[in-house]
PDB file of C-alpha atoms in Angstrom:
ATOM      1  CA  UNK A  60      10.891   1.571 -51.397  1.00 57.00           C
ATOM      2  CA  UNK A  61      14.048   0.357 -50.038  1.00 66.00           C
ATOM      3  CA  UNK A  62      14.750  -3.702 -48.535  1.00 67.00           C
ATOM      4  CA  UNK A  63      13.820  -2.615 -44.563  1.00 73.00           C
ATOM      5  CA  UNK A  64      10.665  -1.172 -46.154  1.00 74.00           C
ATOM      6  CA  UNK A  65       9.715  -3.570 -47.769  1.00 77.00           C
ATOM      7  CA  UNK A  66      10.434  -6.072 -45.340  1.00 81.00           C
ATOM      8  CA  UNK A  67       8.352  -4.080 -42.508  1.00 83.00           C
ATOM      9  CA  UNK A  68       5.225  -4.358 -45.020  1.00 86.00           C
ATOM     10  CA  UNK A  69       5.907  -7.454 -45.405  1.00 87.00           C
ATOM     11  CA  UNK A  70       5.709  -7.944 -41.802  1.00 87.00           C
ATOM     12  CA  UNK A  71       2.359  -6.008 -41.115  1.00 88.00           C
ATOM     13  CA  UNK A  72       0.567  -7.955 -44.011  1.00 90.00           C
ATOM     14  CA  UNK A  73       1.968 -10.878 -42.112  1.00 91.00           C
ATOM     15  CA  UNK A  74       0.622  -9.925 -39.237  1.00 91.00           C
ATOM     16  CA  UNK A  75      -2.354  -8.418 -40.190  1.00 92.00           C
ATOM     17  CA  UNK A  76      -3.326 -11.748 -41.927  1.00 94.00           C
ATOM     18  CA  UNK A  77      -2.846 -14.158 -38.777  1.00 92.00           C
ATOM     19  CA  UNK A  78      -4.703 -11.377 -36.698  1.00 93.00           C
ATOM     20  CA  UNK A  79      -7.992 -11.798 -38.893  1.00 94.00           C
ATOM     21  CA  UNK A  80      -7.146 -15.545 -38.773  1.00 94.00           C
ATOM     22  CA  UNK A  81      -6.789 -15.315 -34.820  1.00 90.00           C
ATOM     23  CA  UNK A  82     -10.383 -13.254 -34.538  1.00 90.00           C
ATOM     24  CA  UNK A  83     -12.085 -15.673 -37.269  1.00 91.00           C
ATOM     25  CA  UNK A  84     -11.450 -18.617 -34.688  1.00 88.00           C
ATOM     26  CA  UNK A  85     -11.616 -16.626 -31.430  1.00 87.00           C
ATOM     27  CA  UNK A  86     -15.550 -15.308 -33.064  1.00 89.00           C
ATOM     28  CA  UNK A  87     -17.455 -18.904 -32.189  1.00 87.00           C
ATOM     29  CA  UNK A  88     -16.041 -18.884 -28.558  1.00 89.00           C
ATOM     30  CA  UNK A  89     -16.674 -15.409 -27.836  1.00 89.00           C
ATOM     31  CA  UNK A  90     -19.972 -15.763 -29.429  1.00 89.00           C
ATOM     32  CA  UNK A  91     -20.785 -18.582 -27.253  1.00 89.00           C
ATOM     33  CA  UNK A  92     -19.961 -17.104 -23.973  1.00 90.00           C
ATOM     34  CA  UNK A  93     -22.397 -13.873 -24.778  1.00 89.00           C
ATOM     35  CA  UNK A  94     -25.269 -15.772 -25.779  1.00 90.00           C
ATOM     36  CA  UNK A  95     -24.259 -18.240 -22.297  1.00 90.00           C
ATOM     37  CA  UNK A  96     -25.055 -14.543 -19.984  1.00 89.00           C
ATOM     38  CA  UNK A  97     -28.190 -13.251 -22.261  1.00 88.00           C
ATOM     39  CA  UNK A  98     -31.481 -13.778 -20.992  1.00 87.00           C
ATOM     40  CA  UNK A  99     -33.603 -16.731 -23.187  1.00 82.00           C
ATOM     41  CA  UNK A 100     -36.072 -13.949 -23.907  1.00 80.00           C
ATOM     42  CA  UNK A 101     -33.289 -12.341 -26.144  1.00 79.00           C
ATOM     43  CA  UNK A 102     -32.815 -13.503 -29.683  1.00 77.00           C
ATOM     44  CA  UNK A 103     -29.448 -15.304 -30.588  1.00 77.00           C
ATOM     45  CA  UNK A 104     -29.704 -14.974 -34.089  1.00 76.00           C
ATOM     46  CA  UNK A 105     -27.577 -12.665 -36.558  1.00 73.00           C
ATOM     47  CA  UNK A 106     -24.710 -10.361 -35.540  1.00 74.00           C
ATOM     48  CA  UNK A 107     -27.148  -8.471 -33.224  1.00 74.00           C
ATOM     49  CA  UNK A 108     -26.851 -11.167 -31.142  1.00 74.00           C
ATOM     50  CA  UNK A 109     -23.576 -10.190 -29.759  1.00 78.00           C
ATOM     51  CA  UNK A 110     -25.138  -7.525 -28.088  1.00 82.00           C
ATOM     52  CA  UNK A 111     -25.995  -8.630 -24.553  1.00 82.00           C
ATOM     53  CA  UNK A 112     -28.478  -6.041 -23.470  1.00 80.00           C
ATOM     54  CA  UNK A 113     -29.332  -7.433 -19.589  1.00 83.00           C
ATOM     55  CA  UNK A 114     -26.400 -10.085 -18.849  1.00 86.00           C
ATOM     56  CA  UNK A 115     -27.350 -12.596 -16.372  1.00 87.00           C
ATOM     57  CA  UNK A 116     -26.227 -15.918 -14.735  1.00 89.00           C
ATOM     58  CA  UNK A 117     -29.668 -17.193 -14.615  1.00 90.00           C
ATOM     59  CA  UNK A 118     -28.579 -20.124 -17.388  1.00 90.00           C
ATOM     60  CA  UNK A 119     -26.141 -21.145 -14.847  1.00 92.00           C
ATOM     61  CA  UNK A 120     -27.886 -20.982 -12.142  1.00 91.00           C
ATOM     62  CA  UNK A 121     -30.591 -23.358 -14.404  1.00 90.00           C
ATOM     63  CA  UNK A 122     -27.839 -25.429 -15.538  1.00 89.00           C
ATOM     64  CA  UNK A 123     -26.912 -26.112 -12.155  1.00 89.00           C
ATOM     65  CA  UNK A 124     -30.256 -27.020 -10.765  1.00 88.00           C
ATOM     66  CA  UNK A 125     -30.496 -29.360 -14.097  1.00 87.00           C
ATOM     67  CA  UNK A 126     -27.205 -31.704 -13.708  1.00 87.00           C
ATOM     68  CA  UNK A 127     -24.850 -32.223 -10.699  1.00 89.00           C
ATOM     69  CA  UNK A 128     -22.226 -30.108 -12.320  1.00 88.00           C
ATOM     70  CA  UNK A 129     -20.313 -30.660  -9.419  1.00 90.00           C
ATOM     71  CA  UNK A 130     -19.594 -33.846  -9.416  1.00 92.00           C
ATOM     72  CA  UNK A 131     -19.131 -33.530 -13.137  1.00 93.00           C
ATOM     73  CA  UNK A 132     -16.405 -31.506 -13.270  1.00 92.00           C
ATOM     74  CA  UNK A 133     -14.624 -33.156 -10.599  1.00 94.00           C
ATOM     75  CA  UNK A 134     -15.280 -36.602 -12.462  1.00 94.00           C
ATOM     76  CA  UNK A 135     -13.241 -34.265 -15.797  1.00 94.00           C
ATOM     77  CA  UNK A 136     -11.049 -33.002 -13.716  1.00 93.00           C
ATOM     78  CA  UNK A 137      -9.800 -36.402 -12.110  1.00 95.00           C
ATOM     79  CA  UNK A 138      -9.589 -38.344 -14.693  1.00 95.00           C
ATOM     80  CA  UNK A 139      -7.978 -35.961 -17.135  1.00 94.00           C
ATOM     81  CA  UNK A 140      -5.170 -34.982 -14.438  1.00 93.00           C
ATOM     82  CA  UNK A 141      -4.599 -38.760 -13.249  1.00 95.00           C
ATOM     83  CA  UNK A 142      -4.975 -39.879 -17.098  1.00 94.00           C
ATOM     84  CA  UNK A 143      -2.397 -37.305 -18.195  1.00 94.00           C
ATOM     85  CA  UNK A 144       0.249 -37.600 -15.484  1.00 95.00           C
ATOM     86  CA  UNK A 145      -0.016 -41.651 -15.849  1.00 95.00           C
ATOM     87  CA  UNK A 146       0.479 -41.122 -19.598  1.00 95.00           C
ATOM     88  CA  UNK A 147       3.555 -38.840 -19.011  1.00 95.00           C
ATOM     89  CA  UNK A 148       5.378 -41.061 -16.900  1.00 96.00           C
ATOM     90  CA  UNK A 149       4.831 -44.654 -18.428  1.00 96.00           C
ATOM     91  CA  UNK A 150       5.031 -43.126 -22.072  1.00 95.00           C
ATOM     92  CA  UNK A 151       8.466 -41.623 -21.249  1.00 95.00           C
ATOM     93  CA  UNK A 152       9.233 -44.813 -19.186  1.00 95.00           C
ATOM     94  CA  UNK A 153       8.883 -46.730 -22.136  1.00 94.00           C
ATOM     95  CA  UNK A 154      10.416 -44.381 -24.892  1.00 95.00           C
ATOM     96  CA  UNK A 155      13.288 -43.962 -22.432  1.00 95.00           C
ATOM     97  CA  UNK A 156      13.792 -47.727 -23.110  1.00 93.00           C
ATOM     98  CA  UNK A 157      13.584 -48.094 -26.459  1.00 94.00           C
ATOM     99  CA  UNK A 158      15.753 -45.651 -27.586  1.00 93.00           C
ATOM    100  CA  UNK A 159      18.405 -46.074 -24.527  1.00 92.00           C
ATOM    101  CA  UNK A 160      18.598 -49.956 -23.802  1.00 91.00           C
ATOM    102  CA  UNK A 161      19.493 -53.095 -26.245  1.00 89.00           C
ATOM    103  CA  UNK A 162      17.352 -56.190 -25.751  1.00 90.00           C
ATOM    104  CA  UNK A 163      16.276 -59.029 -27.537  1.00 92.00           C
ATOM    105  CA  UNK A 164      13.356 -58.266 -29.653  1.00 90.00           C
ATOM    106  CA  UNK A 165      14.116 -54.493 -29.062  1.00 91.00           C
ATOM    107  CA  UNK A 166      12.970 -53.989 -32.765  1.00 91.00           C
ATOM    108  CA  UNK A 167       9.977 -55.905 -33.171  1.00 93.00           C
ATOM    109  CA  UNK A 168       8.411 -54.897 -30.019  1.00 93.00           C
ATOM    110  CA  UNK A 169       9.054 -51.519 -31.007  1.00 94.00           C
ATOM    111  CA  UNK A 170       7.619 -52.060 -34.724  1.00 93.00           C
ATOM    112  CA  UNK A 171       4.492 -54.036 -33.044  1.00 94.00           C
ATOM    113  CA  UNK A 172       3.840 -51.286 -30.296  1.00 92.00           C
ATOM    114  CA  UNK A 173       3.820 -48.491 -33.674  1.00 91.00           C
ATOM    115  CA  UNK A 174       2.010 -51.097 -35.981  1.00 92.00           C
ATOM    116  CA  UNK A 175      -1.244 -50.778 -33.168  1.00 90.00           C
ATOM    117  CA  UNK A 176      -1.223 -47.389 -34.161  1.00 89.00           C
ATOM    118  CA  UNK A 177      -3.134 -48.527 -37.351  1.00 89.00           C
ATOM    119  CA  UNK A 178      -6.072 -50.119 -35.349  1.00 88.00           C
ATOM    120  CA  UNK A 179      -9.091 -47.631 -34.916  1.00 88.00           C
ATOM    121  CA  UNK A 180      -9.285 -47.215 -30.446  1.00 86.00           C
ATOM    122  CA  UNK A 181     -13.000 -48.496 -31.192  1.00 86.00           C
ATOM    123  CA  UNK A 182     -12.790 -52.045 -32.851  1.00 88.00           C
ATOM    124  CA  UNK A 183     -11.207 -52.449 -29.015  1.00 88.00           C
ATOM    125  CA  UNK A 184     -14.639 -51.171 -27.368  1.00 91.00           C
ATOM    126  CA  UNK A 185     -15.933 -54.737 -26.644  1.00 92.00           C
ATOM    127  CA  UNK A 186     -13.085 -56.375 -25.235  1.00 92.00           C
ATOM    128  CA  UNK A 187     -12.130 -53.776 -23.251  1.00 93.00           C
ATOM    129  CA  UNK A 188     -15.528 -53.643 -21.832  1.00 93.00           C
ATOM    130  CA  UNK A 189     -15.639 -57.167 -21.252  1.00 94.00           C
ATOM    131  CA  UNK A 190     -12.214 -56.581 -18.978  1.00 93.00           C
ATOM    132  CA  UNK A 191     -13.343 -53.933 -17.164  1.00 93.00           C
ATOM    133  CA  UNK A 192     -16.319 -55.626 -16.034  1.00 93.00           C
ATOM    134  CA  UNK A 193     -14.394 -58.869 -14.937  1.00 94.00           C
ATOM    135  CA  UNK A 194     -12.364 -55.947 -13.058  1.00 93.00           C
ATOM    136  CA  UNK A 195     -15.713 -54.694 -12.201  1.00 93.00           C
ATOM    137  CA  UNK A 196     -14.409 -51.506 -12.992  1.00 93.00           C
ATOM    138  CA  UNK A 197     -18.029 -50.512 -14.880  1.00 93.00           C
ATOM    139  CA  UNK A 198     -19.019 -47.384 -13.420  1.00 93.00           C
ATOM    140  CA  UNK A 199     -16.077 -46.330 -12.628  1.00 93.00           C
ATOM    141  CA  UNK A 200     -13.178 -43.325 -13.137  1.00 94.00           C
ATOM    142  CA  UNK A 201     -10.188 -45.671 -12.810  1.00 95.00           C
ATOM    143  CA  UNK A 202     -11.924 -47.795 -16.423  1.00 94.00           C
ATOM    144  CA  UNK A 203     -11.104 -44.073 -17.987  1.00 94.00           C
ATOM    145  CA  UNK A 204      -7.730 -44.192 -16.946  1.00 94.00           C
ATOM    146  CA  UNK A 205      -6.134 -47.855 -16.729  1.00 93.00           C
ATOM    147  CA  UNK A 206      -6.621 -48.628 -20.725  1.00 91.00           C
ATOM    148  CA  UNK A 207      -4.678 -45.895 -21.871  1.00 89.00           C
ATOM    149  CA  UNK A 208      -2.048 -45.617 -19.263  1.00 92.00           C
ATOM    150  CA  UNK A 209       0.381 -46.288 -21.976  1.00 90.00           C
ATOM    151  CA  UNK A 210      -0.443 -45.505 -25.955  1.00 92.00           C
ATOM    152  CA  UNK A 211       1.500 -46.084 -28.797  1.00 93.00           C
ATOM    153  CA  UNK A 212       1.486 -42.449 -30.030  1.00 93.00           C
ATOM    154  CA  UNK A 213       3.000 -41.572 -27.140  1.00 94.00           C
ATOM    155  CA  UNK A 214       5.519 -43.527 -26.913  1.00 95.00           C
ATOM    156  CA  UNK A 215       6.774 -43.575 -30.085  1.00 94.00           C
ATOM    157  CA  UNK A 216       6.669 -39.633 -29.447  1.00 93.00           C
ATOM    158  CA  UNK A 217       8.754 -39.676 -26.344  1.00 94.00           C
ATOM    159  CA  UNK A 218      11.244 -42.541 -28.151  1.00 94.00           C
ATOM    160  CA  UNK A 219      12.169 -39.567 -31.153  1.00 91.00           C
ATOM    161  CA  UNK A 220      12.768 -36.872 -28.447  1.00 91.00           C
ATOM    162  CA  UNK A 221      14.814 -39.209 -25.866  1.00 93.00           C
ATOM    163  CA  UNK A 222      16.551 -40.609 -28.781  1.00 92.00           C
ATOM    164  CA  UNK A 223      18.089 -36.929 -29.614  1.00 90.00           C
ATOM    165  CA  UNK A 224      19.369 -37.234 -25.815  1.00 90.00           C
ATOM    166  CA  UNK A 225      23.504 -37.684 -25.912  1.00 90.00           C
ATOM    167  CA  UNK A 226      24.777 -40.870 -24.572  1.00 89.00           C
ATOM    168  CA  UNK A 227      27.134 -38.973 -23.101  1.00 90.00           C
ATOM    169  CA  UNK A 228      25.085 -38.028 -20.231  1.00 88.00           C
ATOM    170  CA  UNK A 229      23.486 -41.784 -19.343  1.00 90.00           C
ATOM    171  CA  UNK A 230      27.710 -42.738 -19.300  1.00 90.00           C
ATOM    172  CA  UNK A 231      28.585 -39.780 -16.677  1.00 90.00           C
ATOM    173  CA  UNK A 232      25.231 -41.010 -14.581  1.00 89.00           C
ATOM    174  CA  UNK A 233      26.208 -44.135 -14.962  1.00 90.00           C
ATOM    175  CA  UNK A 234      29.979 -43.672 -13.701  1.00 88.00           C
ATOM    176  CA  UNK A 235      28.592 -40.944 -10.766  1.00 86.00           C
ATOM    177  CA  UNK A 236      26.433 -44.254  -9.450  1.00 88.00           C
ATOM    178  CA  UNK A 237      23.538 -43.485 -10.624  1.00 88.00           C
ATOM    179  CA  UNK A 238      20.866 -46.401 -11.113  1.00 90.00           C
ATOM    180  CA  UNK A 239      18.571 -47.069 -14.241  1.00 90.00           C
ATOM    181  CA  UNK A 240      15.547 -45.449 -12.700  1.00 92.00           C
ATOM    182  CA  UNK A 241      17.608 -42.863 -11.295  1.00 92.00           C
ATOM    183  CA  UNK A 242      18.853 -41.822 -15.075  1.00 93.00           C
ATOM    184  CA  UNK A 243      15.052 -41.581 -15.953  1.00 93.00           C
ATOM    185  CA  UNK A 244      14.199 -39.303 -13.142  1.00 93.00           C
ATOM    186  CA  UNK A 245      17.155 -37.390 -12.876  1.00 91.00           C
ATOM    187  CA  UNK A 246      18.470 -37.183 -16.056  1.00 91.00           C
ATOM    188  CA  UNK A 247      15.787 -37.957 -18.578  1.00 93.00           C
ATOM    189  CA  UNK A 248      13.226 -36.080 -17.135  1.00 92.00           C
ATOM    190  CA  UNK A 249      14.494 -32.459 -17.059  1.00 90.00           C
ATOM    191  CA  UNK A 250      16.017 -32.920 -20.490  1.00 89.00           C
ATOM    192  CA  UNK A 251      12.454 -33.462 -22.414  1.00 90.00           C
ATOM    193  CA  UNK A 252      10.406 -31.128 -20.819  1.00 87.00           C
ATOM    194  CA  UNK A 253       9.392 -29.526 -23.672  1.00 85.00           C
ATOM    195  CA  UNK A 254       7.897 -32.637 -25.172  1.00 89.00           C
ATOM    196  CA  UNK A 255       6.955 -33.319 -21.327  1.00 91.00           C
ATOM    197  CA  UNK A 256       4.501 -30.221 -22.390  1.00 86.00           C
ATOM    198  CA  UNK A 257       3.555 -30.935 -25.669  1.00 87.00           C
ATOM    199  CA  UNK A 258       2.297 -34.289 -24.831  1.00 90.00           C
ATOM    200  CA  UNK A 259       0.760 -33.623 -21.748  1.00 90.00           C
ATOM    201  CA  UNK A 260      -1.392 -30.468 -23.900  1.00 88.00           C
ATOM    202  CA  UNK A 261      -2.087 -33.004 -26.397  1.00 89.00           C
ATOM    203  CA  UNK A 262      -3.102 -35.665 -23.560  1.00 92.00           C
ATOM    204  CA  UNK A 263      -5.599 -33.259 -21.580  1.00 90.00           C
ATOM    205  CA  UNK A 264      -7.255 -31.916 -24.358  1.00 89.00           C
ATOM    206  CA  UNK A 265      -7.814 -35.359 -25.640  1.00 91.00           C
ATOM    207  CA  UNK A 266      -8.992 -36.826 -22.127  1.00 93.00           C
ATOM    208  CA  UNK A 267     -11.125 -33.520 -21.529  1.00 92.00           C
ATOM    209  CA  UNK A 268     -12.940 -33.835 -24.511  1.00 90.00           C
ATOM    210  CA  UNK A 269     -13.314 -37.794 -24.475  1.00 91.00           C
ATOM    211  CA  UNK A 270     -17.033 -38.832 -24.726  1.00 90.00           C
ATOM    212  CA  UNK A 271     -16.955 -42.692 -26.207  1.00 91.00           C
ATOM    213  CA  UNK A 272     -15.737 -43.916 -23.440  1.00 93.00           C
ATOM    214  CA  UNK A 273     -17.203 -42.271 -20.437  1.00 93.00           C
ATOM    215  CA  UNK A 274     -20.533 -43.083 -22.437  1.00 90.00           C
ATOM    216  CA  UNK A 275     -19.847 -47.099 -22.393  1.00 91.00           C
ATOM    217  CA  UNK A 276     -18.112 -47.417 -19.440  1.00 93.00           C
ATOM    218  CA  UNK A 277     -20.150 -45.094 -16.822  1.00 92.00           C
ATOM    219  CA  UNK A 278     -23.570 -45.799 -16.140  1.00 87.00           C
ATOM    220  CA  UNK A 279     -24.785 -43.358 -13.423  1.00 87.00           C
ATOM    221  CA  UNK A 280     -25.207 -39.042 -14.312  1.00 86.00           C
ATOM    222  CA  UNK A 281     -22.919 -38.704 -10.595  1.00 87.00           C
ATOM    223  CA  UNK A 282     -20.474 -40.625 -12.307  1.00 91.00           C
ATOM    224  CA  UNK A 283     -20.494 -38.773 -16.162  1.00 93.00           C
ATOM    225  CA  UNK A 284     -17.982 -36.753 -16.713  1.00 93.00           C
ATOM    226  CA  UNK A 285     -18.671 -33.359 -17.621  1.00 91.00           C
ATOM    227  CA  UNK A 286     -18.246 -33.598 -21.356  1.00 90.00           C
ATOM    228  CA  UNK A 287     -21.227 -36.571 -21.419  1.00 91.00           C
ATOM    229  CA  UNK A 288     -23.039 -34.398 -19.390  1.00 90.00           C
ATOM    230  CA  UNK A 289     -23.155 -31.623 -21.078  1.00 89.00           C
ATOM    231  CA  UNK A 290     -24.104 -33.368 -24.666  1.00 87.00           C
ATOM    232  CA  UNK A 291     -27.389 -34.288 -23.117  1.00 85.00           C
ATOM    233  CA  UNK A 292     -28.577 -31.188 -22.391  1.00 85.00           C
ATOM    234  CA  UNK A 293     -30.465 -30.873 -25.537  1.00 80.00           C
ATOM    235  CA  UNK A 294     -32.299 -33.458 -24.654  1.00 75.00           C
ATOM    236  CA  UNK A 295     -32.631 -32.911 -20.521  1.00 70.00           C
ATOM    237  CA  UNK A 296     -36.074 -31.300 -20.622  1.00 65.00           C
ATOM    238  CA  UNK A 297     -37.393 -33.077 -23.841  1.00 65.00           C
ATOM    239  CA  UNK A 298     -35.771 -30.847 -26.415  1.00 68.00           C
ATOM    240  CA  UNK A 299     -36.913 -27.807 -25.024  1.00 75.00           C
ATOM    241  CA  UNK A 300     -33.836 -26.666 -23.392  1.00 82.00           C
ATOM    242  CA  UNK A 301     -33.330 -23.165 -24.365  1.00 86.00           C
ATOM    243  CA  UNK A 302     -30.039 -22.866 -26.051  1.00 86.00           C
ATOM    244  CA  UNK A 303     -28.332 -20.284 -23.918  1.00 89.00           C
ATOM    245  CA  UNK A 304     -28.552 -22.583 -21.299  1.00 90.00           C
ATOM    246  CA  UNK A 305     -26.905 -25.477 -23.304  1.00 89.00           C
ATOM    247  CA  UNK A 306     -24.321 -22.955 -24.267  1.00 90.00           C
ATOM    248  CA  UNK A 307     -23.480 -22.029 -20.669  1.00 91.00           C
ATOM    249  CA  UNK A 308     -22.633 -25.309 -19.883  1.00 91.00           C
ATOM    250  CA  UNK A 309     -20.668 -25.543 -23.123  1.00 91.00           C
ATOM    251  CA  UNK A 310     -18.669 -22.308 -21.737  1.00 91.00           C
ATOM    252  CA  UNK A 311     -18.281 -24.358 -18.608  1.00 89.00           C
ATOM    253  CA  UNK A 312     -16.448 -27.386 -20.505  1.00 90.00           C
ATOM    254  CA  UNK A 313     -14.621 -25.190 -23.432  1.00 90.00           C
ATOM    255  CA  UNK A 314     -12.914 -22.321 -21.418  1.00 88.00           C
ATOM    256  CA  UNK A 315     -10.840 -24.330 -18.512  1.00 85.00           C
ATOM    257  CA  UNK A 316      -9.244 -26.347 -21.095  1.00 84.00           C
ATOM    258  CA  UNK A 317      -8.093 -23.460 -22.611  1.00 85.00           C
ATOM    259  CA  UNK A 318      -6.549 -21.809 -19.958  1.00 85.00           C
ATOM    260  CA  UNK A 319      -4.927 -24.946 -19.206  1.00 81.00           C
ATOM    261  CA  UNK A 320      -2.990 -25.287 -22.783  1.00 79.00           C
ATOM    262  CA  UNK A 321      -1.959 -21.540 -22.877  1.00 81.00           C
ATOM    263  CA  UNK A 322      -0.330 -22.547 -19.022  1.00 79.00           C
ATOM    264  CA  UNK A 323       1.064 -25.646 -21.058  1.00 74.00           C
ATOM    265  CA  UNK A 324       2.274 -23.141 -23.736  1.00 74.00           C
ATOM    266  CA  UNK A 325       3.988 -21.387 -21.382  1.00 73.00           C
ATOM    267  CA  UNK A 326       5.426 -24.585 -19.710  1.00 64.00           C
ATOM    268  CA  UNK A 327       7.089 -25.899 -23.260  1.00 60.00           C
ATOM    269  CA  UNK A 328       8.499 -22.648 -23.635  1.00 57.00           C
ATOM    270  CA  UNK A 329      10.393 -22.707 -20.778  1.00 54.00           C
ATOM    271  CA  UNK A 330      11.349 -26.009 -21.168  1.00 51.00           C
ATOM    272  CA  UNK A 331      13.033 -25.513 -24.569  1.00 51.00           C
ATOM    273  CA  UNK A 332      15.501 -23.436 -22.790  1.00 49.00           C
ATOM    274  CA  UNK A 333      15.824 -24.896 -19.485  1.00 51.00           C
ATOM    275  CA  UNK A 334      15.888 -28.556 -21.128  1.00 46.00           C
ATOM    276  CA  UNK A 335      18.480 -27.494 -23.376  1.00 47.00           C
ATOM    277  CA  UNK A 336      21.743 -29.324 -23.801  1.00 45.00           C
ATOM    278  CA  UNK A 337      25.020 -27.121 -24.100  1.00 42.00           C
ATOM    279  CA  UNK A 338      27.768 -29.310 -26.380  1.00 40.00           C
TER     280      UNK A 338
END
């Protein structure tokens, strides 16, 4: 067997490897939304269980009449898309600085902002709380999105990209007139959109799948997000929920966040080339 033949077997084993891989991790999902259309007469038990004899949207139709899904998913929806585009901006705003600007105390803010990183989000949970309530922001959306306008990840993320940006192009904004701001939206911007993507993928599938804090901060079901919602279900109808029921709203919560991140794929993949610098 010659070099192109063994480089093509090479290739199938390749990808015949990351296509069991691929079906391994795409089984629980698809597993989930066939047992989320069979009946609860039907067993969900073994392999058989894949076989949906009668498909219905009767567990939806339950799990609607059970929680204000509704208002749910709009309560997800708003404060992962606010969250996210808030995170974007004042992450970049503030890598953008540090790696762009000299200041007094440049370094040690920078060192202290990354050093935070080391402090678990939860030994915050009190005082935070305590704020929000002298905000009197208990109970509501805006307490998910104000405290982490701005993380360190983040920006220490956007710093490393913007930092690979050439000088060259802040100098020719600067001598066309441009002002600071100006650089960061006109300049800045459209050069890191591919880590414009990967952050804001990283950022909604966090914020989608937050529970800690919708749990402390929101105190009425209208105001749960969908997430919090949906982890009481076991528990709705005094652990007798049937479990293709709980799985149709688990359906409802896993499969928009994935079609969001393969858009996002799609957006930092476009971004690599369109963002690109030419030297």
């Amino acid at each position: 067997m010659g070099y192109k033949g063994k480089k093509k077997m090479m290739s199938f084993a390749i990808f015949g490897i990351l296509t069991v891989i691929s079906l391994v991790c795409l089984f629980p999902v698809l597993w989930m939304c066939l047992i989320s259309v069979k009946p609860t007469s039907e067993s969900i038990s073994g392999f058989s269980s894949i076989w949906v004899d009668n498909p219905t949207f009767d567990n939806f139709n339950r799990l609607f009449s059970m929680i204000p899904v509704a208002s749910n998913f709009f309560n997800s929806i708003f404060t992962t898309v606010v969250g996210t585009v808030t995170s974007l901006f004042f992450c970049s705003l503030a890598g953008f600085a540090f790696a762009k600007y000299k200041f007094p105390g440049r370094n040690f803010l920078f060192y202290f902002v990354i050093g935070t990183m080391l402090v678990p989000p939860e030994v915050g949970a009190v005082p935070l709380f305590i704020i929000m309530k002298k905000l009197n922001l208990i109970n509501s959306l805006w307490s998910l999105v104000i405290p982490r306008i701005a993380t360190a990840v983040g920006i220490f993320y956007m710093n490393q990209y913007i930092s690979d940006v050439p000088d060259e192009l802040i100098e020719a904004a600067k001598i066309d007139g441009c002002k600071d701001f100006g650089i960061f939206w006109r300049v800045i911007l459209p050069t890191i959109k591919p880590a414009l993507a990967s952050w804001a993928a990283v950022t909604l599938i966090a914020r989608w799948n937050d529970f800690f804090w919708p749990l402390l901060y929101l105190r009425k079901q209208a105001k749960y997000t969908l997430m919090v919602t949906i982890s009481l279900l076991p528990v709705s109808e005094g652990l007798s929920t049937p479990w293709p029921v709980i799985l149709a709203g688990t359906t409802l919560v896993i499969i928009p966040i994935i079609v969001l991140y393969i858009i996002l794929q799609t957006f930092q993949k476009d971004g690599m080339m369109e963002g690109a610098v030419k030297g």
